[in-house]
């Protein structure tokens, strides 16, 4: 059984990926500093897969801890999730984002190289495209200047990995550019756990529906879209998790260096108002919302050209928007008021 180091493995996408890794016969070795997660997520993962997982509490910038992990486990590949991801916070605290997101990746890569581990799946984002020149956006689209330090860290991290592959002919990496992850595991045992006021749309919707928030504000309805609200490519987190397994399989069977960026999205867009109406249908309750001003930095419309994920990885999204929103709602209902 191959050991896979999963940094940020107790986070929203990391936890769902640990479940899929085990279902696919891999053994996740998790490191997480619990900066944006809770230790009981580990218990929930173990309950879903009915076995214990190896967990190290700590930070990816801790070289000694990483060296210990590689000493104690023979690591075949790495999935690097650990990063701060709040767009708005990154504008207020850029150094926190550059230090953690870039420093963490560099340290992981350094220790991995010391241990001849050369398979890396990197958690990137469609945010690197900024406002695409055409839609759907494919991987050859121009990488734009990011709207936030968060987005800049994703662009810089991709460049770091590309340079590493250029310098080491046997290094292999896949850069997964996520669109908008939503939903929760079908068991409702794990899901999105935003700390504080959610900045992302779906947790704000489910918290409003659960009575934790007064009402949702739709940030703008005067965009050049079918109903005036922004368009996004919303993908179920379990579909997204499965894409990481396909990426790992691709790297492990590859016998020469590679660095490929791959969009992970459904390939079609939905507007914010469509998401709200779909949520009302699946939850069978009205959502309290109002139209407000645009949020600065928002892209009007972005959704994936998903051809490369099918052709290179043999992966495509399977779970519907309705099921994604129902899973998100069922998860929200398990959380304390
Ligand atoms: C989606 C749409 C908002 C909240 C960001 C990052 C991306 C990834 C996901 C980390 C937008 C609208 C939102 C609300 C609203 N990051 N909205 N009211 O900005 O597309 O992507 O988060 O995983 O890398 O860029 O996601 O969910 O914040 O917003 O109207 O209360 O919902 O304006 O159009 P975004 P989001």
PDB file of C-alpha atoms and ligand atoms in Angstrom, residues 13 85 87 125-127 150 178-181 198-204 216-220 223 230-232 234 272 295 298-300 302, ligand 1:
ATOM      1  CA  UNK A  13     -10.995  19.170   0.368  1.00  0.00           C
ATOM      2  CA  UNK A  85      -7.633  30.444   1.174  1.00  0.00           C
ATOM      3  CA  UNK A  87      -9.524  35.943  -0.660  1.00  0.00           C
ATOM      4  CA  UNK A 125      -7.296  27.370  -8.374  1.00  0.00           C
ATOM      5  CA  UNK A 126      -9.150  28.864 -11.333  1.00  0.00           C
ATOM      6  CA  UNK A 127      -8.382  32.175  -9.690  1.00  0.00           C
ATOM      7  CA  UNK A 150      -4.317  34.645  -2.272  1.00  0.00           C
ATOM      8  CA  UNK A 178     -10.216  23.880  -8.824  1.00  0.00           C
ATOM      9  CA  UNK A 179     -13.283  25.869  -9.753  1.00  0.00           C
ATOM     10  CA  UNK A 180     -15.837  26.255  -6.951  1.00  0.00           C
ATOM     11  CA  UNK A 181     -15.882  23.301  -4.527  1.00  0.00           C
ATOM     12  CA  UNK A 198     -18.200  32.405   5.634  1.00  0.00           C
ATOM     13  CA  UNK A 199     -16.842  34.279   2.635  1.00  0.00           C
ATOM     14  CA  UNK A 200     -17.889  31.516   0.215  1.00  0.00           C
ATOM     15  CA  UNK A 201     -21.408  31.404  -1.173  1.00  0.00           C
ATOM     16  CA  UNK A 202     -22.688  27.943  -0.300  1.00  0.00           C
ATOM     17  CA  UNK A 203     -21.779  27.855   3.408  1.00  0.00           C
ATOM     18  CA  UNK A 204     -23.358  31.313   3.694  1.00  0.00           C
ATOM     19  CA  UNK A 216     -27.688  36.268   2.324  1.00  0.00           C
ATOM     20  CA  UNK A 217     -26.522  39.248   0.283  1.00  0.00           C
ATOM     21  CA  UNK A 218     -26.157  38.568  -3.425  1.00  0.00           C
ATOM     22  CA  UNK A 219     -23.124  40.617  -4.433  1.00  0.00           C
ATOM     23  CA  UNK A 220     -24.448  42.295  -7.554  1.00  0.00           C
ATOM     24  CA  UNK A 223     -23.515  41.787 -14.502  1.00  0.00           C
ATOM     25  CA  UNK A 230     -22.163  36.120 -11.377  1.00  0.00           C
ATOM     26  CA  UNK A 231     -21.524  32.753 -13.045  1.00  0.00           C
ATOM     27  CA  UNK A 232     -19.392  30.042 -11.440  1.00  0.00           C
ATOM     28  CA  UNK A 234     -19.743  24.613  -8.833  1.00  0.00           C
ATOM     29  CA  UNK A 272     -25.637  32.812  -8.042  1.00  0.00           C
ATOM     30  CA  UNK A 295     -17.947  42.571  -4.204  1.00  0.00           C
ATOM     31  CA  UNK A 298     -15.241  39.294  -8.199  1.00  0.00           C
ATOM     32  CA  UNK A 299     -14.994  37.893 -11.695  1.00  0.00           C
ATOM     33  CA  UNK A 300     -18.246  38.240 -13.692  1.00  0.00           C
ATOM     34  CA  UNK A 302     -15.789  31.785 -15.016  1.00  0.00           C
TER      35      UNK A 302
HETATM   36  C1  LIG B   1     -18.965  32.799  -5.555  1.00  0.00           C
HETATM   37  C2  LIG B   1     -19.981  33.790  -6.069  1.00  0.00           C
HETATM   38  C3  LIG B   1     -19.776  36.008  -5.151  1.00  0.00           C
HETATM   39  C4  LIG B   1     -20.827  35.055  -1.046  1.00  0.00           C
HETATM   40  C5  LIG B   1     -13.137  31.876  -4.271  1.00  0.00           C
HETATM   41  C6  LIG B   1     -11.679  31.717  -4.665  1.00  0.00           C
HETATM   42  C7  LIG B   1     -11.438  30.343  -5.221  1.00  0.00           C
HETATM   43  C8  LIG B   1     -11.856  29.338  -4.207  1.00  0.00           C
HETATM   44  C9  LIG B   1     -13.351  29.519  -3.899  1.00  0.00           C
HETATM   45  C10 LIG B   1     -10.848  28.584  -2.193  1.00  0.00           C
HETATM   46  C11 LIG B   1     -19.376  35.169  -6.346  1.00  0.00           C
HETATM   47  C12 LIG B   1     -21.101  35.373  -4.750  1.00  0.00           C
HETATM   48  C13 LIG B   1     -20.537  34.934  -2.396  1.00  0.00           C
HETATM   49  C14 LIG B   1     -21.962  35.785  -0.627  1.00  0.00           C
HETATM   50  C15 LIG B   1     -22.482  36.237  -2.921  1.00  0.00           C
HETATM   51  N1  LIG B   1     -11.058  29.512  -3.064  1.00  0.00           N
HETATM   52  N2  LIG B   1     -21.363  35.515  -3.305  1.00  0.00           N
HETATM   53  N3  LIG B   1     -22.757  36.356  -1.591  1.00  0.00           N
HETATM   54  O1  LIG B   1     -15.018  34.086  -5.127  1.00  0.00           O
HETATM   55  O2  LIG B   1     -15.849  32.416  -6.891  1.00  0.00           O
HETATM   56  O3  LIG B   1     -13.916  31.803  -5.435  1.00  0.00           O
HETATM   57  O4  LIG B   1     -13.532  30.848  -3.392  1.00  0.00           O
HETATM   58  O5  LIG B   1     -11.181  27.451  -2.179  1.00  0.00           O
HETATM   59  O6  LIG B   1     -10.057  30.200  -5.483  1.00  0.00           O
HETATM   60  O7  LIG B   1     -11.366  32.646  -5.680  1.00  0.00           O
HETATM   61  O8  LIG B   1     -16.194  31.931  -4.463  1.00  0.00           O
HETATM   62  O9  LIG B   1     -18.097  31.377  -3.006  1.00  0.00           O
HETATM   63  O10 LIG B   1     -16.754  33.488  -2.523  1.00  0.00           O
HETATM   64  O11 LIG B   1     -18.251  33.430  -4.487  1.00  0.00           O
HETATM   65  O12 LIG B   1     -23.223  36.757  -3.782  1.00  0.00           O
HETATM   66  O13 LIG B   1     -22.256  35.941   0.589  1.00  0.00           O
HETATM   67  O14 LIG B   1     -20.962  34.007  -5.043  1.00  0.00           O
HETATM   68  O15 LIG B   1     -19.978  37.375  -5.513  1.00  0.00           O
HETATM   69  O16 LIG B   1     -19.992  35.703  -7.505  1.00  0.00           O
HETATM   70  P1  LIG B   1     -15.273  32.684  -5.540  1.00  0.00           P
HETATM   71  P2  LIG B   1     -17.317  32.549  -3.521  1.00  0.00           P
END
